Short mmCIF file of C-alpha atoms in Angstrom, two decimals:
data_model
loop_
_atom_site.label_atom_id
_atom_site.label_comp_id
_atom_site.label_asym_id
_atom_site.label_seq_id
_atom_site.Cartn_x
_atom_site.Cartn_y
_atom_site.Cartn_z
CA UNK A 10 52.14 91.49 91.47
CA UNK A 11 55.95 91.88 92.29
CA UNK A 12 58.63 89.37 92.51
CA UNK A 13 61.46 90.75 94.31
CA UNK A 14 65.14 88.52 95.25
CA UNK A 15 68.66 88.62 95.73
CA UNK A 16 71.75 87.19 94.70
CA UNK A 17 74.74 87.60 96.64
CA UNK A 18 77.78 86.11 94.67
CA UNK A 19 80.28 83.89 97.13
CA UNK A 20 83.39 81.39 96.49
CA UNK A 21 80.99 78.63 96.34
CA UNK A 22 78.57 80.33 93.71
CA UNK A 23 75.55 82.01 94.12
CA UNK A 24 72.85 82.21 97.07
CA UNK A 25 69.39 83.50 96.52
CA UNK A 26 66.88 85.08 98.72
CA UNK A 27 63.42 86.42 98.63
CA UNK A 28 63.53 89.95 99.80
CA UNK A 29 60.50 92.17 100.94
CA UNK A 30 60.75 95.46 99.82
CA UNK A 31 57.95 97.07 102.12
CA UNK A 32 60.35 98.93 103.91
CA UNK A 33 62.80 100.10 101.24
CA UNK A 34 61.84 103.41 100.56
CA UNK A 35 64.89 105.00 98.87
CA UNK A 36 67.74 103.28 96.54
CA UNK A 37 70.26 103.89 99.81
CA UNK A 38 67.92 101.19 101.94
CA UNK A 39 67.61 98.77 99.48
CA UNK A 40 71.54 99.06 98.33
CA UNK A 41 71.72 98.59 102.13
CA UNK A 42 70.15 95.45 102.01
CA UNK A 43 72.34 94.77 99.28
CA UNK A 44 75.66 95.08 101.60
CA UNK A 45 74.00 93.04 104.33
CA UNK A 46 73.39 90.45 102.00
CA UNK A 47 77.40 90.73 100.77
CA UNK A 48 80.22 87.81 101.85
CA UNK A 49 83.12 89.27 101.83
CA UNK A 50 82.12 92.45 99.56
CA UNK A 51 81.27 90.53 96.67
CA UNK A 52 78.72 91.07 93.27
CA UNK A 53 75.38 91.65 94.77
CA UNK A 54 72.27 91.22 92.63
CA UNK A 55 68.46 92.87 93.34
CA UNK A 56 66.09 91.48 91.15
CA UNK A 57 62.73 93.44 90.63
CA UNK A 58 60.23 92.44 88.32
CA UNK A 59 56.39 93.30 87.98
CA UNK A 60 54.97 90.49 86.37
CA UNK A 61 54.87 91.45 82.20
CA UNK A 62 55.41 95.45 82.53
CA UNK A 63 58.74 96.14 83.63
CA UNK A 64 62.38 94.17 85.65
CA UNK A 65 65.13 95.80 87.05
CA UNK A 66 68.56 94.69 88.34
CA UNK A 67 70.68 96.59 90.64
CA UNK A 68 73.96 95.91 91.15
CA UNK A 69 76.20 96.37 94.49
CA UNK A 70 79.99 95.54 94.96
CA UNK A 71 81.41 96.52 98.38
CA UNK A 72 81.42 100.03 98.65
CA UNK A 73 80.93 101.14 94.56
CA UNK A 74 77.90 103.27 94.24
CA UNK A 75 74.65 100.51 93.19
CA UNK A 76 74.73 100.40 89.27
CA UNK A 77 70.59 100.12 87.78
CA UNK A 78 69.32 98.94 84.77
CA UNK A 79 65.51 99.12 84.21
CA UNK A 80 63.91 97.13 80.99
CA UNK A 81 61.21 99.85 80.92
CA UNK A 82 62.05 103.14 82.14
CA UNK A 83 57.69 104.52 81.70
CA UNK A 84 56.40 101.50 83.22
CA UNK A 85 58.21 101.47 86.67
CA UNK A 86 57.57 105.06 86.67
CA UNK A 87 54.14 104.40 87.54
CA UNK A 88 55.73 101.36 90.29
CA UNK A 89 55.75 102.07 93.72
CA UNK A 90 58.95 100.31 93.23
CA UNK A 91 60.13 101.72 90.14
CA UNK A 92 60.06 105.16 91.29
CA UNK A 93 62.84 103.86 94.15
CA UNK A 94 65.05 103.20 91.02
CA UNK A 95 64.26 106.20 88.82
CA UNK A 96 66.89 108.15 90.00
CA UNK A 97 67.38 112.28 89.12
CA UNK A 98 70.76 110.51 88.22
CA UNK A 99 69.73 107.96 85.96
CA UNK A 100 67.10 110.47 84.47
CA UNK A 101 70.11 112.65 83.63
CA UNK A 102 67.78 115.33 86.17
CA UNK A 103 69.90 117.83 88.66
CA UNK A 104 69.34 116.39 91.45
CA UNK A 105 65.71 118.17 93.81
CA UNK A 106 65.65 119.77 90.58
CA UNK A 107 62.07 119.69 91.39
CA UNK A 108 61.94 121.48 94.55
CA UNK A 109 64.08 123.47 92.45
CA UNK A 110 61.36 124.53 90.28
CA UNK A 111 58.51 124.66 92.47
CA UNK A 112 60.41 127.07 94.51
CA UNK A 113 60.67 129.27 91.32
CA UNK A 114 57.06 129.00 90.38
CA UNK A 115 56.28 130.16 93.51
CA UNK A 116 58.77 132.68 93.71
CA UNK A 117 56.77 134.00 90.02
CA UNK A 118 53.17 133.18 90.59
CA UNK A 119 51.02 129.89 89.27
CA UNK A 120 50.27 132.01 86.07
CA UNK A 121 53.50 133.05 85.24
CA UNK A 122 53.47 136.10 86.04
CA UNK A 123 55.33 138.90 88.44
CA UNK A 124 53.94 140.46 91.34
CA UNK A 125 50.50 140.43 89.66
CA UNK A 126 51.59 142.10 85.98
CA UNK A 127 48.83 141.27 83.84
CA UNK A 128 48.77 138.10 81.58
CA UNK A 129 49.18 139.42 77.95
CA UNK A 130 48.69 136.17 76.28
CA UNK A 131 46.34 136.02 73.95
CA UNK A 132 43.05 134.12 74.27
CA UNK A 133 43.24 132.05 70.51
CA UNK A 134 42.08 128.37 71.11
CA UNK A 135 44.20 128.31 67.25
CA UNK A 136 47.42 128.92 68.56
CA UNK A 137 49.45 125.99 68.36
CA UNK A 138 52.49 127.33 70.89
CA UNK A 139 55.42 127.28 68.21
CA UNK A 140 57.12 129.04 69.98
CA UNK A 141 57.24 127.81 73.33
CA UNK A 142 60.35 127.92 75.40
CA UNK A 143 60.67 124.18 74.78
CA UNK A 144 64.07 123.97 72.94
CA UNK A 145 63.31 120.19 72.22
CA UNK A 146 59.46 120.11 72.57
CA UNK A 147 60.24 117.26 75.38
CA UNK A 148 58.96 117.26 78.64
CA UNK A 149 61.98 117.84 81.18
CA UNK A 150 60.50 115.43 83.75
CA UNK A 151 58.85 113.01 81.22
CA UNK A 152 60.93 109.34 81.92
CA UNK A 153 61.73 107.29 78.92
CA UNK A 154 60.06 104.25 77.30
CA UNK A 155 62.12 102.21 77.14
CA UNK A 156 65.44 100.46 79.01
CA UNK A 157 67.09 102.56 81.08
CA UNK A 158 70.23 102.64 82.90
CA UNK A 159 73.79 100.68 82.89
CA UNK A 160 72.58 98.11 80.07
CA UNK A 161 76.74 96.40 80.89
CA UNK A 162 75.21 95.89 84.53
CA UNK A 163 75.83 91.74 84.18
CA UNK A 164 77.74 91.59 80.75
CA UNK A 165 81.05 90.27 83.29
CA UNK A 166 78.62 87.98 84.77
CA UNK A 167 78.32 86.52 81.48
CA UNK A 168 74.83 88.25 80.32
CA UNK A 169 76.09 90.68 77.33
CA UNK A 170 74.21 94.22 76.97
CA UNK A 171 72.94 92.99 73.21
CA UNK A 172 70.97 89.80 75.29
CA UNK A 173 69.88 92.21 78.37
CA UNK A 174 68.34 94.58 76.27
CA UNK A 175 65.98 91.77 74.23
CA UNK A 176 64.50 90.22 77.36
CA UNK A 177 61.09 90.79 77.94
CA UNK A 178 58.74 88.46 79.73
CA UNK A 179 60.34 86.01 82.87
CA UNK A 180 63.74 88.52 82.16
CA UNK A 181 65.02 86.41 85.26
CA UNK A 182 65.18 83.15 85.16
CA UNK A 183 66.79 84.32 81.74
CA UNK A 184 69.22 86.23 83.24
CA UNK A 185 69.41 83.99 86.12
CA UNK A 186 70.24 80.67 83.94
CA UNK A 187 72.99 83.22 82.00
CA UNK A 188 74.69 83.64 85.45
CA UNK A 189 74.46 80.19 86.43
CA UNK A 190 72.19 80.88 89.51
CA UNK A 191 69.04 79.40 88.03
CA UNK A 192 68.45 77.19 90.22
CA UNK A 193 68.74 78.53 93.37
CA UNK A 194 66.50 81.47 92.06
CA UNK A 195 64.51 78.85 91.41
CA UNK A 196 64.32 78.14 95.27
CA UNK A 197 62.88 81.89 96.39
CA UNK A 198 60.56 82.21 93.47
#
């Protein structure tokens, strides 16, 4: 079960609204949704929470690029809404890297040989492949477990990095409390 809400900062404090993410397919869509809720290009926070699995905070300040924090990237990667937040930039990948890799694989062939050359790899089940070309043994497409993104996304609003990293369940309530927005968030929960 998901919960999503917008908190828009105004001169009078925070205004909350729940939001449907059915029409949101990209981070740009989500950013546009936040900017529409903005008053005088003030800060807007988008909260997304999947019950007991992960939460994300997206901060939009005027026309600046969104700042993103995800509590557990690997859990978010298994979620349609989490995939929206896990951009190539956030994951440290080259944009469109997957498309480039797929194109190269197509040129070389799925078996890793060029133009029909025979594969001379020995069929030895005891081979541990310690000499793989992976420098560190990590999958380049793997999503890290644990927090990912801008841990200081809420520091200037009253929630230091250290406290954000410690949040697990009911995180959005604790975040809203630290921001002084608990009551307005509760109205849309």
